[in-house]
PDB file of C-alpha atoms in Angstrom:
ATOM      1  CA  MET Q   1      -0.099   0.025   0.124  1.00 41.00           C
ATOM      2  CA  ASN Q   2       1.371   3.347  -0.907  1.00 49.00           C
ATOM      3  CA  LEU Q   3       1.201   6.201   1.660  1.00 51.00           C
ATOM      4  CA  LEU Q   4       1.043   8.817  -1.113  1.00 50.00           C
ATOM      5  CA  ASN Q   5      -2.437   7.567  -2.136  1.00 51.00           C
ATOM      6  CA  PHE Q   6      -3.754   8.957   1.393  1.00 57.00           C
ATOM      7  CA  ILE Q   7      -2.359  12.354   1.035  1.00 63.00           C
ATOM      8  CA  GLY Q   8      -4.320  14.873  -0.850  1.00 72.00           C
ATOM      9  CA  ALA Q   9      -3.236  18.015  -2.315  1.00 88.00           C
ATOM     10  CA  PHE Q  10      -1.588  20.583  -0.215  1.00 91.00           C
ATOM     11  CA  HIS Q  11      -4.688  22.955   0.109  1.00 92.00           C
ATOM     12  CA  VAL Q  12      -6.793  19.833   1.200  1.00 92.00           C
ATOM     13  CA  GLU Q  13      -4.624  18.815   3.822  1.00 92.00           C
ATOM     14  CA  VAL Q  14      -3.850  22.344   5.317  1.00 95.00           C
ATOM     15  CA  SER Q  15      -7.555  22.970   5.322  1.00 94.00           C
ATOM     16  CA  ARG Q  16      -8.085  20.086   7.396  1.00 93.00           C
ATOM     17  CA  LEU Q  17      -5.415  21.442  10.047  1.00 94.00           C
ATOM     18  CA  LEU Q  18      -7.241  24.827  10.197  1.00 96.00           C
ATOM     19  CA  ASP Q  19     -10.143  25.615  12.679  1.00 95.00           C
ATOM     20  CA  ILE Q  20     -11.842  27.874  10.480  1.00 95.00           C
ATOM     21  CA  VAL Q  21     -11.199  27.883   6.419  1.00 96.00           C
ATOM     22  CA  GLU Q  22     -11.625  31.181   4.740  1.00 96.00           C
ATOM     23  CA  SER Q  23     -10.087  30.261   1.257  1.00 96.00           C
ATOM     24  CA  ALA Q  24      -8.305  27.417  -0.326  1.00 95.00           C
ATOM     25  CA  GLY Q  25      -7.518  26.258  -3.641  1.00 93.00           C
ATOM     26  CA  GLU Q  26      -5.118  25.884  -6.584  1.00 93.00           C
ATOM     27  CA  ALA Q  27      -4.157  27.376  -9.633  1.00 92.00           C
ATOM     28  CA  SER Q  28      -3.307  25.173 -12.421  1.00 87.00           C
ATOM     29  CA  GLY Q  29      -0.626  23.410 -10.669  1.00 84.00           C
ATOM     30  CA  TYR Q  30       1.468  26.585 -10.190  1.00 93.00           C
ATOM     31  CA  MET Q  31       0.139  27.656  -6.735  1.00 95.00           C
ATOM     32  CA  GLU Q  32      -1.890  26.315  -3.972  1.00 95.00           C
ATOM     33  CA  TRP Q  33      -3.150  28.279  -0.862  1.00 96.00           C
ATOM     34  CA  ALA Q  34      -5.094  27.795   2.259  1.00 97.00           C
ATOM     35  CA  THR Q  35      -6.052  30.742   4.604  1.00 97.00           C
ATOM     36  CA  GLY Q  36      -7.981  30.619   7.794  1.00 97.00           C
ATOM     37  CA  LYS Q  37      -8.010  30.860  11.459  1.00 96.00           C
ATOM     38  CA  VAL Q  38      -6.372  28.655  14.129  1.00 94.00           C
ATOM     39  CA  GLY Q  39      -7.913  30.026  17.268  1.00 90.00           C
ATOM     40  CA  ASP Q  40      -7.760  33.786  17.263  1.00 91.00           C
ATOM     41  CA  VAL Q  41      -4.908  34.058  14.970  1.00 94.00           C
ATOM     42  CA  GLU Q  42      -5.130  34.335  11.104  1.00 96.00           C
ATOM     43  CA  VAL Q  43      -2.908  32.359   8.829  1.00 97.00           C
ATOM     44  CA  PHE Q  44      -2.019  32.384   5.245  1.00 98.00           C
ATOM     45  CA  PHE Q  45      -0.058  29.813   3.387  1.00 97.00           C
ATOM     46  CA  LEU Q  46       0.946  29.564  -0.239  1.00 97.00           C
ATOM     47  CA  TRP Q  47       2.578  26.407  -1.946  1.00 96.00           C
ATOM     48  CA  PHE Q  48       4.719  26.939  -5.099  1.00 96.00           C
ATOM     49  CA  PRO Q  49       5.065  23.297  -6.245  1.00 93.00           C
ATOM     50  CA  LYS Q  50       7.351  24.144  -9.315  1.00 94.00           C
ATOM     51  CA  THR Q  51       9.945  26.027  -7.263  1.00 95.00           C
ATOM     52  CA  ARG Q  52       9.010  23.989  -3.993  1.00 95.00           C
ATOM     53  CA  ARG Q  53       8.812  27.120  -1.988  1.00 97.00           C
ATOM     54  CA  LEU Q  54       6.269  27.759   0.991  1.00 97.00           C
ATOM     55  CA  VAL Q  55       5.278  31.099   1.960  1.00 98.00           C
ATOM     56  CA  TYR Q  56       3.620  31.846   5.214  1.00 97.00           C
ATOM     57  CA  ALA Q  57       2.090  34.737   7.099  1.00 97.00           C
ATOM     58  CA  ILE Q  58       0.652  34.802  10.730  1.00 95.00           C
ATOM     59  CA  GLN Q  59      -1.356  37.466  12.101  1.00 95.00           C
ATOM     60  CA  GLY Q  60      -2.769  37.838  15.531  1.00 87.00           C
ATOM     61  CA  ARG Q  61      -1.121  37.891  18.953  1.00 76.00           C
ATOM     62  CA  GLN Q  62       2.102  37.612  17.024  1.00 75.00           C
ATOM     63  CA  ARG Q  63       3.073  38.668  13.570  1.00 87.00           C
ATOM     64  CA  ASN Q  64       5.305  36.211  11.610  1.00 91.00           C
ATOM     65  CA  TYR Q  65       5.978  35.648   7.894  1.00 94.00           C
ATOM     66  CA  GLY Q  66       8.482  33.829   6.062  1.00 96.00           C
ATOM     67  CA  GLU Q  67       9.457  31.595   2.971  1.00 97.00           C
ATOM     68  CA  VAL Q  68      10.838  28.328   3.112  1.00 97.00           C
ATOM     69  CA  GLU Q  69      12.369  25.831   0.404  1.00 96.00           C
ATOM     70  CA  VAL Q  70      11.096  22.268   1.096  1.00 95.00           C
ATOM     71  CA  LYS Q  71      11.757  19.091  -0.789  1.00 94.00           C
ATOM     72  CA  GLY Q  72       8.107  18.379  -1.695  1.00 92.00           C
ATOM     73  CA  VAL Q  73       4.470  18.528  -0.637  1.00 91.00           C
ATOM     74  CA  LEU Q  74       4.960  16.202   2.364  1.00 91.00           C
ATOM     75  CA  GLU Q  75       7.688  18.350   3.793  1.00 95.00           C
ATOM     76  CA  ALA Q  76       5.450  21.481   3.117  1.00 95.00           C
ATOM     77  CA  ILE Q  77       2.313  20.150   4.841  1.00 94.00           C
ATOM     78  CA  ALA Q  78       4.659  18.756   7.838  1.00 94.00           C
ATOM     79  CA  TYR Q  79       6.085  22.299   8.279  1.00 97.00           C
ATOM     80  CA  VAL Q  80       2.634  23.746   8.274  1.00 96.00           C
ATOM     81  CA  GLU Q  81       1.671  21.206  10.932  1.00 95.00           C
ATOM     82  CA  ARG Q  82       4.525  22.265  13.054  1.00 95.00           C
ATOM     83  CA  LEU Q  83       3.775  26.071  12.647  1.00 94.00           C
ATOM     84  CA  LEU Q  84      -0.095  25.323  13.622  1.00 94.00           C
ATOM     85  CA  LYS Q  85       1.073  23.368  16.802  1.00 94.00           C
ATOM     86  CA  GLN Q  86       3.126  26.198  18.141  1.00 91.00           C
ATOM     87  CA  LEU Q  87       0.260  28.393  17.463  1.00 89.00           C
ATOM     88  CA  ARG Q  88      -2.113  26.312  19.384  1.00 87.00           C
ATOM     89  CA  ARG Q  89       0.218  26.356  22.667  1.00 82.00           C
TER      90      ARG Q  89
END
């Protein structure tokens, strides 16, 4: 059984991690996004699969933004999961 069969697109998986999803989607394989809230904090994620870049912004009790280069979609999802876990503390 292949684990990749259980992993959906970036925007689908990140949407599952958010408390409130405001917007999520994709643009012809060039970019995927997911925006929403975790608690009282707004989060914005952009995933660029061709360049393997993840861009994020966090607004709320703290403001943080950044850009990370990852190896693939699984690593991008794991990075988002770690960020959201820190926000829930």
